[in-house]
CSV table of C-alpha atoms and ligand atoms in Angstrom, one decimal:
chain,number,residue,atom,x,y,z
A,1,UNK,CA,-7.0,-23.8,2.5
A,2,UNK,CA,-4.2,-26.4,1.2
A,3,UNK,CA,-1.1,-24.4,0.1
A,4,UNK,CA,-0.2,-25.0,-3.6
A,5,UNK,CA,3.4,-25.7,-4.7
A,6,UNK,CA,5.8,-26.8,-7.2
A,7,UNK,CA,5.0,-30.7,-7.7
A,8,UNK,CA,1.3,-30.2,-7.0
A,9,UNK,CA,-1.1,-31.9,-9.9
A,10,UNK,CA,-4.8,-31.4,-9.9
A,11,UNK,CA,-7.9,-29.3,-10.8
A,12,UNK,CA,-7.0,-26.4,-8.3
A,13,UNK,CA,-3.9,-26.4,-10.1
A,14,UNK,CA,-5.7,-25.5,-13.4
A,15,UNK,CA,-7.9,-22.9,-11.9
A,16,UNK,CA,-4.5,-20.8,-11.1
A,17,UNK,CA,-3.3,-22.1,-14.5
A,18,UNK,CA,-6.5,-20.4,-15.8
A,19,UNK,CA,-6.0,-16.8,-14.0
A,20,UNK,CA,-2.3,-16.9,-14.5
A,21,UNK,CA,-2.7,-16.9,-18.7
A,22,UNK,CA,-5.7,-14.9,-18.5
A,23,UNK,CA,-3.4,-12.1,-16.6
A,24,UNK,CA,-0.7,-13.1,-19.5
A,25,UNK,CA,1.9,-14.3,-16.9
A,26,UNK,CA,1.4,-17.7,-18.8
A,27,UNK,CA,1.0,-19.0,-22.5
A,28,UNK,CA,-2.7,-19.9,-23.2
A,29,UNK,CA,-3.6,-23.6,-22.1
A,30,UNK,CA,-2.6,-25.2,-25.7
A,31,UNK,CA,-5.6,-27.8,-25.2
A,32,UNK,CA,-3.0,-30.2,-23.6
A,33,UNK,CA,-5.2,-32.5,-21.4
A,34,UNK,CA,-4.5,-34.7,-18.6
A,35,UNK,CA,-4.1,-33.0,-14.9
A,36,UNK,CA,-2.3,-29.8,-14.6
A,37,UNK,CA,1.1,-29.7,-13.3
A,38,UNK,CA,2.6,-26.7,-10.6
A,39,UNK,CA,5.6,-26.9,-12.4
A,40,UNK,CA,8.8,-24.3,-13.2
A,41,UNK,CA,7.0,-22.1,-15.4
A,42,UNK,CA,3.6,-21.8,-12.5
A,43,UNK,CA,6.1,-21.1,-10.1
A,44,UNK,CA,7.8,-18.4,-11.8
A,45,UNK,CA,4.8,-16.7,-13.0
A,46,UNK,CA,3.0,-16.7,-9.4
A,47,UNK,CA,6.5,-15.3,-8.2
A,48,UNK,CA,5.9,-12.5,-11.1
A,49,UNK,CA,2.3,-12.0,-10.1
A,50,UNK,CA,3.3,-11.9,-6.2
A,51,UNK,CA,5.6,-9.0,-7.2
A,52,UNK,CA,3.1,-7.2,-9.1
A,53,UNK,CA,0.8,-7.0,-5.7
A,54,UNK,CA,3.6,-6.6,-3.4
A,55,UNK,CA,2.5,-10.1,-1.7
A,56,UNK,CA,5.7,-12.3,-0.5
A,57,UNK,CA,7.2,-13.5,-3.5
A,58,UNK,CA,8.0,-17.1,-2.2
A,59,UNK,CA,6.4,-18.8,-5.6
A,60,UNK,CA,3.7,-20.9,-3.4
A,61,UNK,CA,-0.1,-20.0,-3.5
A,62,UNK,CA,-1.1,-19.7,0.5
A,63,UNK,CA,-4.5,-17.9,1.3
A,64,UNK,CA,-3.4,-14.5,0.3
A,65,UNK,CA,-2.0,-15.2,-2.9
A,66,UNK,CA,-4.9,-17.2,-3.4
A,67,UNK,CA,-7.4,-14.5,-2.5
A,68,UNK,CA,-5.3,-11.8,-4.7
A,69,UNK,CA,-5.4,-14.5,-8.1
A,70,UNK,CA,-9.4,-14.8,-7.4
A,71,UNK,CA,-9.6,-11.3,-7.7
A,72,UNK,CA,-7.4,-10.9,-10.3
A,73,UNK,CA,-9.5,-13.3,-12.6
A,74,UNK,CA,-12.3,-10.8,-12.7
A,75,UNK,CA,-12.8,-8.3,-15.6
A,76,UNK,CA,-15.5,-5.4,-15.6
A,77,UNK,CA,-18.6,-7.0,-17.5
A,78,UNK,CA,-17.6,-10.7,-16.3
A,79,UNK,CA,-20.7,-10.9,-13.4
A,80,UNK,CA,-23.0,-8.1,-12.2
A,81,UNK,CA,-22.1,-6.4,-9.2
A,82,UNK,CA,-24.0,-5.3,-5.8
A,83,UNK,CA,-23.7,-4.6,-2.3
A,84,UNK,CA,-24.3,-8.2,-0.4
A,85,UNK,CA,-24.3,-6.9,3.4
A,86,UNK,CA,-23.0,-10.2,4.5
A,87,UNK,CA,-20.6,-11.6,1.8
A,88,UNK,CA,-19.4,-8.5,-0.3
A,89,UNK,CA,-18.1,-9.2,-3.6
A,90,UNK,CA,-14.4,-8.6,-4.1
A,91,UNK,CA,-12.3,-8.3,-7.1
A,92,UNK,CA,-10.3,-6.1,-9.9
A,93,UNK,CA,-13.6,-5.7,-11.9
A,94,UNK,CA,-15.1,-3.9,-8.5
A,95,UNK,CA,-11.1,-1.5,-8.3
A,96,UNK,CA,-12.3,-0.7,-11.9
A,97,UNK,CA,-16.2,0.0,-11.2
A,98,UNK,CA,-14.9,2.6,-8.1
A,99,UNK,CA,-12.2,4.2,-10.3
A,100,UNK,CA,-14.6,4.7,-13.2
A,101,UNK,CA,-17.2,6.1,-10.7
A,102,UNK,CA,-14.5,8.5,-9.5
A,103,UNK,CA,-13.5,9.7,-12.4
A,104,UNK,CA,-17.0,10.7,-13.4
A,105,UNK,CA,-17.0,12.8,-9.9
A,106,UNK,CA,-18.9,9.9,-7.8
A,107,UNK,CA,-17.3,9.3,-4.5
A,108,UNK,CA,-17.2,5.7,-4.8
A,109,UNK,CA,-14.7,6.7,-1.4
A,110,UNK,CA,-11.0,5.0,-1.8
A,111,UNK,CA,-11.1,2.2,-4.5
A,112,UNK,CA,-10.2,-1.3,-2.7
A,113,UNK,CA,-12.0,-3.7,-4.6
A,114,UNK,CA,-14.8,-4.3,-2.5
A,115,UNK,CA,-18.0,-3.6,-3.2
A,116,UNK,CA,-19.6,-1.7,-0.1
A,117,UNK,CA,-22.1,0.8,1.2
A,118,UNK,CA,-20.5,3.5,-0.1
A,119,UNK,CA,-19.6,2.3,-3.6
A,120,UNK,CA,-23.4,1.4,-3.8
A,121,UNK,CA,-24.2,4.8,-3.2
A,122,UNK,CA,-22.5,6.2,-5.5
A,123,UNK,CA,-23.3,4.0,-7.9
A,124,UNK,CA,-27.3,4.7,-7.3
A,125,UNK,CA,-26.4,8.6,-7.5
A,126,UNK,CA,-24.3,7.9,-10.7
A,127,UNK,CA,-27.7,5.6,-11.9
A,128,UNK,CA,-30.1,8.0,-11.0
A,129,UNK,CA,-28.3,11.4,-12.4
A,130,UNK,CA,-28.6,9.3,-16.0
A,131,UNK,CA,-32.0,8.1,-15.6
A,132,UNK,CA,-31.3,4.9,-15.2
A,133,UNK,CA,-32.9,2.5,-13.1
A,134,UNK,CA,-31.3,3.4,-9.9
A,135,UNK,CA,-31.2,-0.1,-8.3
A,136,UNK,CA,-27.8,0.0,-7.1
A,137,UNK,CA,-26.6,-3.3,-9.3
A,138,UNK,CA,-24.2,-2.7,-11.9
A,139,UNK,CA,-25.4,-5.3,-15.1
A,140,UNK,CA,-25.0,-4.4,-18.5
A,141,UNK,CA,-26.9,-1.2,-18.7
A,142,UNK,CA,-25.4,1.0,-16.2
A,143,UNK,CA,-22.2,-0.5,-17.4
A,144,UNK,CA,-22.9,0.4,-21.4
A,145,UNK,CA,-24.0,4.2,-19.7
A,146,UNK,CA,-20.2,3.8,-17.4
A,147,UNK,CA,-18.4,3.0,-20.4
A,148,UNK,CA,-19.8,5.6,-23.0
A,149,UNK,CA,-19.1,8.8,-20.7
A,150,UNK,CA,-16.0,10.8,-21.0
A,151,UNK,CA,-14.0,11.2,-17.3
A,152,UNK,CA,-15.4,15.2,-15.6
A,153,UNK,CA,-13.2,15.1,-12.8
A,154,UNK,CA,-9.3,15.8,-13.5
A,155,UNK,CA,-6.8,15.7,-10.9
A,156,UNK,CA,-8.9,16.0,-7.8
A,157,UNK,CA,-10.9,13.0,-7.1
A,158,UNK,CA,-13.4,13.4,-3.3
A,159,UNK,CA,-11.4,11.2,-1.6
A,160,UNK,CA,-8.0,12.1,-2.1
A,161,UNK,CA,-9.1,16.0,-1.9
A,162,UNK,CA,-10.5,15.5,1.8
A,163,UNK,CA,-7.5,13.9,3.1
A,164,UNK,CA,-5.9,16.9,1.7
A,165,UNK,CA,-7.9,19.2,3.0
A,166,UNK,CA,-7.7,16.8,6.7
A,167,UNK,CA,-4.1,17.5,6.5
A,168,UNK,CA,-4.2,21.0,6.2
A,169,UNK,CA,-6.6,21.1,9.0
A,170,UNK,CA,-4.7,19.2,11.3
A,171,UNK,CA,-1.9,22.5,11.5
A,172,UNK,CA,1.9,22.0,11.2
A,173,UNK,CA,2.3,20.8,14.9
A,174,UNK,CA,2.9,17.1,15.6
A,175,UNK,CA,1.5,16.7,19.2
A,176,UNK,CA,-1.1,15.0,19.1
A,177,UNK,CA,-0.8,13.5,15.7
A,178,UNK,CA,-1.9,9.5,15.8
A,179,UNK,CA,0.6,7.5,13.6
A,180,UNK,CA,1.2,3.5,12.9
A,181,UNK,CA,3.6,2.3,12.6
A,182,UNK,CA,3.9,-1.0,10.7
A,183,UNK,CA,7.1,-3.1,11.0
A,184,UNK,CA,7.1,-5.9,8.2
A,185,UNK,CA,7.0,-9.5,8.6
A,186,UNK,CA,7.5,-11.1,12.4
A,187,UNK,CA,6.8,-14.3,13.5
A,188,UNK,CA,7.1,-16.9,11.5
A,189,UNK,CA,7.5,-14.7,8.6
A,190,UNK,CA,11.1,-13.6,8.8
A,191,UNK,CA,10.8,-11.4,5.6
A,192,UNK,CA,14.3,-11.6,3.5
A,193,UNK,CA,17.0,-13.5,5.4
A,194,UNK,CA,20.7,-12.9,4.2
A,195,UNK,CA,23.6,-14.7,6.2
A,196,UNK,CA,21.3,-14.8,9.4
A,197,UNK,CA,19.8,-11.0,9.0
A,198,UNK,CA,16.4,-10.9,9.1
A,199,UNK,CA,14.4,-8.2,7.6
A,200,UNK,CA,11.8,-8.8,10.4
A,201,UNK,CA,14.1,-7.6,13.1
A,202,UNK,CA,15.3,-4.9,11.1
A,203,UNK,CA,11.7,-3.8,10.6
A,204,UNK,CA,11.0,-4.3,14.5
A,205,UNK,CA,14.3,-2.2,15.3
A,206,UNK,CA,13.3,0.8,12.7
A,207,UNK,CA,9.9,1.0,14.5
A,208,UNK,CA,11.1,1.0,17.7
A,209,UNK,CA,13.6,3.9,17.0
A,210,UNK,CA,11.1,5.8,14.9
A,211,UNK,CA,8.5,5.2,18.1
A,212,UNK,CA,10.8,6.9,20.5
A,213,UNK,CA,11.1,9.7,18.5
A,214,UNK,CA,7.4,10.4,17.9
A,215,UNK,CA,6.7,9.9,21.3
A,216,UNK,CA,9.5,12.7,22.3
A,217,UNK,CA,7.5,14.8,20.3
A,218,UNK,CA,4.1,14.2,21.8
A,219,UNK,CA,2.7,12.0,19.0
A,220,UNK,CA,0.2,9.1,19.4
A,221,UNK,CA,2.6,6.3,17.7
A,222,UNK,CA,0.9,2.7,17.3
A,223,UNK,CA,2.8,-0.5,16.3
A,224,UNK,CA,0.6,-2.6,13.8
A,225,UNK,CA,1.7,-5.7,15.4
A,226,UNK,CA,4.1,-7.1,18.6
A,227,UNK,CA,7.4,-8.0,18.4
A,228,UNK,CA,7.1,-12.2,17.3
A,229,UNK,CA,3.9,-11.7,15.1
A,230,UNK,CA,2.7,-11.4,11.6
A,231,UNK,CA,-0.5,-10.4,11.0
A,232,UNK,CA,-2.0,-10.4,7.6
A,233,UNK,CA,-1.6,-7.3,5.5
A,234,UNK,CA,-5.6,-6.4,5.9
A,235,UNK,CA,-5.3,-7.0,9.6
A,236,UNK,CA,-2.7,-4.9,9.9
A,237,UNK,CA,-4.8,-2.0,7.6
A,238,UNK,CA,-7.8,-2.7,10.1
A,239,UNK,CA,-5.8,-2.0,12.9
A,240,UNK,CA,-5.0,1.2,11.8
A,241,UNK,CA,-8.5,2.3,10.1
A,242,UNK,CA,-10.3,1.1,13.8
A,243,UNK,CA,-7.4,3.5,15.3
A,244,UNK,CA,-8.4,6.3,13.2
A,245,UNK,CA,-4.8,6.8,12.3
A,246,UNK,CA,-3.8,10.0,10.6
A,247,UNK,CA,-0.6,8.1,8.8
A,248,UNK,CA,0.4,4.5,8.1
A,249,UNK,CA,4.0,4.4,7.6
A,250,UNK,CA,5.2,0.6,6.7
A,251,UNK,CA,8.7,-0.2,7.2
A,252,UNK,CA,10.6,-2.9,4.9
A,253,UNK,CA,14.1,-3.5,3.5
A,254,UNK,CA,14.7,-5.7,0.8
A,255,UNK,CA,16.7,-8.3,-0.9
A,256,UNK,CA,17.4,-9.7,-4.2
A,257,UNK,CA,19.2,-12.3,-6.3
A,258,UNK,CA,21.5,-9.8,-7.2
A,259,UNK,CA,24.1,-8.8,-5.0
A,260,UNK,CA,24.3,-5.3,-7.3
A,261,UNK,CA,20.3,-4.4,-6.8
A,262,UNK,CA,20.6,-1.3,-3.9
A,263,UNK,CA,18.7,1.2,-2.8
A,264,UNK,CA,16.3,3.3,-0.9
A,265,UNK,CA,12.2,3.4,-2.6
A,266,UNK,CA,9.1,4.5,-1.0
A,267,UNK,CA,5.8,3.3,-2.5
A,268,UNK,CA,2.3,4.9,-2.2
A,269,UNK,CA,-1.1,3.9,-2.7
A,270,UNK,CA,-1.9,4.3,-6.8
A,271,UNK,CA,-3.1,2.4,-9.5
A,272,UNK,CA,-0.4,3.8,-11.9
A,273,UNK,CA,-3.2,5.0,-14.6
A,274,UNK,CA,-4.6,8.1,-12.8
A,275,UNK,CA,-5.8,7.3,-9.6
A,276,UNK,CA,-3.2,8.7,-6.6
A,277,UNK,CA,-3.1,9.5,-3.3
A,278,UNK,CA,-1.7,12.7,-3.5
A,279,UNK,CA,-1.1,13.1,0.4
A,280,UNK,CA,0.4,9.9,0.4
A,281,UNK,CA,2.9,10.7,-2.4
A,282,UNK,CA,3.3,13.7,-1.2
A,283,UNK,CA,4.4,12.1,2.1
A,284,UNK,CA,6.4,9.7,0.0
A,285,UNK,CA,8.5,12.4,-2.0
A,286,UNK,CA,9.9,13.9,1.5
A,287,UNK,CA,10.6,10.2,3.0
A,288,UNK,CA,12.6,9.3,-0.3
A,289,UNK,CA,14.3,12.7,0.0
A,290,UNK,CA,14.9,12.7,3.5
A,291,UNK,CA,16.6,9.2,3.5
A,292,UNK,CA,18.2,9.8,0.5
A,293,UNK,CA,20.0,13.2,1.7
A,294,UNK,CA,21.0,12.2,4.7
A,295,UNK,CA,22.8,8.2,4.0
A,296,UNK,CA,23.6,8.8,0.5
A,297,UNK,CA,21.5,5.5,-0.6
A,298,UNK,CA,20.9,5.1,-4.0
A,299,UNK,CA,17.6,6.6,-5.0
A,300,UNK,CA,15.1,4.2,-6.3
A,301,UNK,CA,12.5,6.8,-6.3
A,302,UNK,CA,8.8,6.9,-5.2
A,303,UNK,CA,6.1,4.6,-7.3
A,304,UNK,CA,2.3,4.5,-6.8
A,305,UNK,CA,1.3,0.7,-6.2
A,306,UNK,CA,-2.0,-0.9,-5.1
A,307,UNK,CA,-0.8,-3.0,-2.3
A,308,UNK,CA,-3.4,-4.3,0.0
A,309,UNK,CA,-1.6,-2.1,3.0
A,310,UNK,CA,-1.9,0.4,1.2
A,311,UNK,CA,-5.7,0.1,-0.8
A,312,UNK,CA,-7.1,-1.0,2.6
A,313,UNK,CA,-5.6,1.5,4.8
A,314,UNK,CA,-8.1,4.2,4.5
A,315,UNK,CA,-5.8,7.1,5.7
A,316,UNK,CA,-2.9,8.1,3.7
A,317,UNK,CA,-0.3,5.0,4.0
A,318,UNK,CA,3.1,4.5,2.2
A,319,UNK,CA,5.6,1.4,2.6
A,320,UNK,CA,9.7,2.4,2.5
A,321,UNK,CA,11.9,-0.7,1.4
A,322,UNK,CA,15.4,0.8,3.1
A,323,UNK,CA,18.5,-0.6,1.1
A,324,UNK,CA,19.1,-4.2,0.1
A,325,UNK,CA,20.4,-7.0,2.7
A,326,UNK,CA,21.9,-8.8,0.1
A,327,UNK,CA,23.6,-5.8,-1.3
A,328,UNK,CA,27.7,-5.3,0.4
A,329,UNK,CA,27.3,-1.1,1.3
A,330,UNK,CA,23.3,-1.4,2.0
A,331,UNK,CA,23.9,-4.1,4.4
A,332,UNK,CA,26.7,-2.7,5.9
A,333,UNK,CA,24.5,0.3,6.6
A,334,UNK,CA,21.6,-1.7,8.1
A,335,UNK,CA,24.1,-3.4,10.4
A,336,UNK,CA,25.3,0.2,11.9
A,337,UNK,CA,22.5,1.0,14.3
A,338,UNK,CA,23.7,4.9,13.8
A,339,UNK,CA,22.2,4.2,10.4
A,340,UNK,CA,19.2,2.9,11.6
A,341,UNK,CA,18.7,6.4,13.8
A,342,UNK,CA,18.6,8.0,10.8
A,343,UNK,CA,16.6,6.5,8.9
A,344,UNK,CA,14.4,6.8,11.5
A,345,UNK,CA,14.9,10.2,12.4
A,346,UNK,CA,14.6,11.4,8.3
A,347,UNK,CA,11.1,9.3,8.4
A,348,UNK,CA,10.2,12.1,11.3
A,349,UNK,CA,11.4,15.1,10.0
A,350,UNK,CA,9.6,13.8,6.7
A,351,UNK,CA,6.1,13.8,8.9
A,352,UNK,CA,6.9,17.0,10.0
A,353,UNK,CA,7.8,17.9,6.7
A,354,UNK,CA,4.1,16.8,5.3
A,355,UNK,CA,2.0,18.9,8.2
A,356,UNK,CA,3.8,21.7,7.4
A,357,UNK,CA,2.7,21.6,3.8
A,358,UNK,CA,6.3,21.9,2.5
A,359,UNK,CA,6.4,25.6,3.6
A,360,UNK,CA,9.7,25.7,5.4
A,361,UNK,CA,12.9,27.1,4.3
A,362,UNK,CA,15.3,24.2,5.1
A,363,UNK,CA,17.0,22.1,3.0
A,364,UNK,CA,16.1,18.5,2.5
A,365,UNK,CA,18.3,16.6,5.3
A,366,UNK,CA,19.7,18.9,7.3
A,367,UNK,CA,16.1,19.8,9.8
A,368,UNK,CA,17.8,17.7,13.1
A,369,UNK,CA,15.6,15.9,15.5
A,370,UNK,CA,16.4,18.8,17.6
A,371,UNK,CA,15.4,21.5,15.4
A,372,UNK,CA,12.0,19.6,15.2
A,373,UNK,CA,11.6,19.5,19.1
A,374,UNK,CA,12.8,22.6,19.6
A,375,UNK,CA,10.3,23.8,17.0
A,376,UNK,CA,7.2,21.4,18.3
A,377,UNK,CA,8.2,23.4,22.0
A,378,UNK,CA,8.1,27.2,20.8
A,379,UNK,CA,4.8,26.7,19.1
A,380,UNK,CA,3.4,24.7,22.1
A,381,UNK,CA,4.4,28.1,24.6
A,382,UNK,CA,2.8,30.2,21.9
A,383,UNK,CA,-0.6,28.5,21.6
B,1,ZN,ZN1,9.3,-6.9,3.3
């Protein structure tokens, strides 16, 4: 597709008019006529929307933010919905049909927005425990029956429980353990550039130190993508889901307008309004601690988010953004490859932390890199 910017005129310019007021992000169309305009106030409000859904927030509509606005456009009730083996349907109203199946105790699997084999299954299980035609389409009858039923399953939804339970499984020890990593950006896509920093070197430097590390240790570490490329965010998620991956860790710093915006935050996969992967927030509450202990960053805290890395990644995932390039300290820190080691080395011992399902008596910050080896070696003599 054409990219859309600021200056563009024309009809596909009023279709992301449309879905940007329907989202609220713009007035209503006041009945103006005459071609629509990409002007000041589109640009802003596609920057807004490309921040709500953790897309690059450059303010121009490429195929990503494209695909993300179509999707966005769709409300539960708009169209019916079914499994089409060859073009599945995609959108919010689908996110909202596997969440709503989950919370009546259907495994609808992890909600992504797509409509697939296993949110069809559930849905004819859901159709035929309320004896309702159980055609696997979801039009207005199954969605009245979806609508009218009060939520059974608190706190525990099928999905998040078995990767809980997978975790537990897998036993404190790290050998063996098959993690990606996922430096952010590359190639073309230099992520945020301050004074001739990129955060795509950054990214590729964190990974390659965190690599190292896991290696040392005996686990199966993966980079999501080579040092000069960028894939897409759902390529990336592939990569790992074809890998089988146990972990996705994503690695990021960030920038902002504001030289005073600092700051270490970890994200994990959540919709905000119940729906959490409690392994992966599990695994982002050590990685915020971890960092935070050990560089004295500012703590911007852990927040669910329904990023495509992390909705299409289907083992736990989260996404750090370490400190601010275009804050003084942060970027001081980011410069200092001593700082970079521990980041990278607090991203491990957070790992280890997670497999040992927070059963271990020291403090946040202070397990070293060689405590952990030393550790991974006396269990590996006593299997
Ligand atoms: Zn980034």
């Amino acid at each position: 597709m054409q990219l859309l910017h600021r200056g563009d005129v024309g009809p596909a310019v009023s279709e992301i008019r449309n879905v940007l007021a329907t989202l609220g992000l713009l007035p209503p169309p006041n009945g103006h006529v005459g071609p629509a305009t990409y002007d000041e106030s589109v640009e802003h409000a596609v920057r807004t929307f490309q921040q709500q859904r953790g897309l690059i927030t450059d303010g121009v509509v490429g195929p990503a933010t494209y695909r993300a606005l179509t999707d966005a456009k769709w409300r539960l009730g708009d169209r019916s919905l079914a499994y089409f083996v060859s073009r599945p349907i995609s959108g919010d109203d689908v996110f909202a049909l596997q969440e709503r199946l989950l919370e009546l105790g259907y495994d609808a699997g992890r909600p992504d927005g797509i409509f697939g084999r296993q949110t069809e299954h559930a849905l004819r299980n859901f159709q035929r425990e309320y004896a309702l035609n159980s055609d696997g389409i979801c039009g207005p009858a199954t969605l009245r029956s979806l609508r009218q039923l009060a939520p059974k399953v608190r706190g525990g939804r099928p999905v998040y429980l078995r990767e809980q339970e997978k975790v537990r499984r897998a036993g404190p020890r790290l050998r063996g353990k098959r993690i990606v990593i996922d430096p952010g950006h590359g190639g073309n896509d230099r992520g945020a550039v301050v004074n001739g920093v990129a955060e795509a070197d950054l990214a590729w430097d964190f990974a390659r130190r965190l690599e190292g590390r896991m290696v040392a240790t005996g686990m199966e570490a993966l980079i999501s993508r080579g040092p000069n490329s960028c894939p897409a965010d759902a390529d990336r998620a592939a990569f790992a889901n074809e890998a089988g991956a146990d972990l996705f860790l994503s690695l990021h710093v960030d920038a902002n307008r504001s030289q005073q915006a600092q700051g270490v935050a970890t994200f994990h996969f959540g919709t905000g309004n119940g729906t959490t992967s409690n392994v992966g927030e599990a695994l982002a509450g050590f990685l915020q601690r971890e960092v935070v202990a050990r560089t004295a960053m500012l703590d911007c805290r852990t927040h669910p988010k329904s990023w495509e890395v992390l909705r299409w990644t289907k083992m736990p995932a989260v996404r750090i953004e370490a400190g601010y390039l275009s804050n003084p300290q942060d970027r001081a820190r980011l410069l200092d490859p001593g700082f970079r080691d521990v980041v990278a080395e607090a991203v491990l011992v957070a790992v280890k932390r997670l497999y040992l399902l927070g059963k271990d008596d020291q403090p946040t910050g202070t397990f070293t890199f060689d405590d952990l080896l030393r550790y991974e070696l006396s269990r590996a003599e006593g299997a």
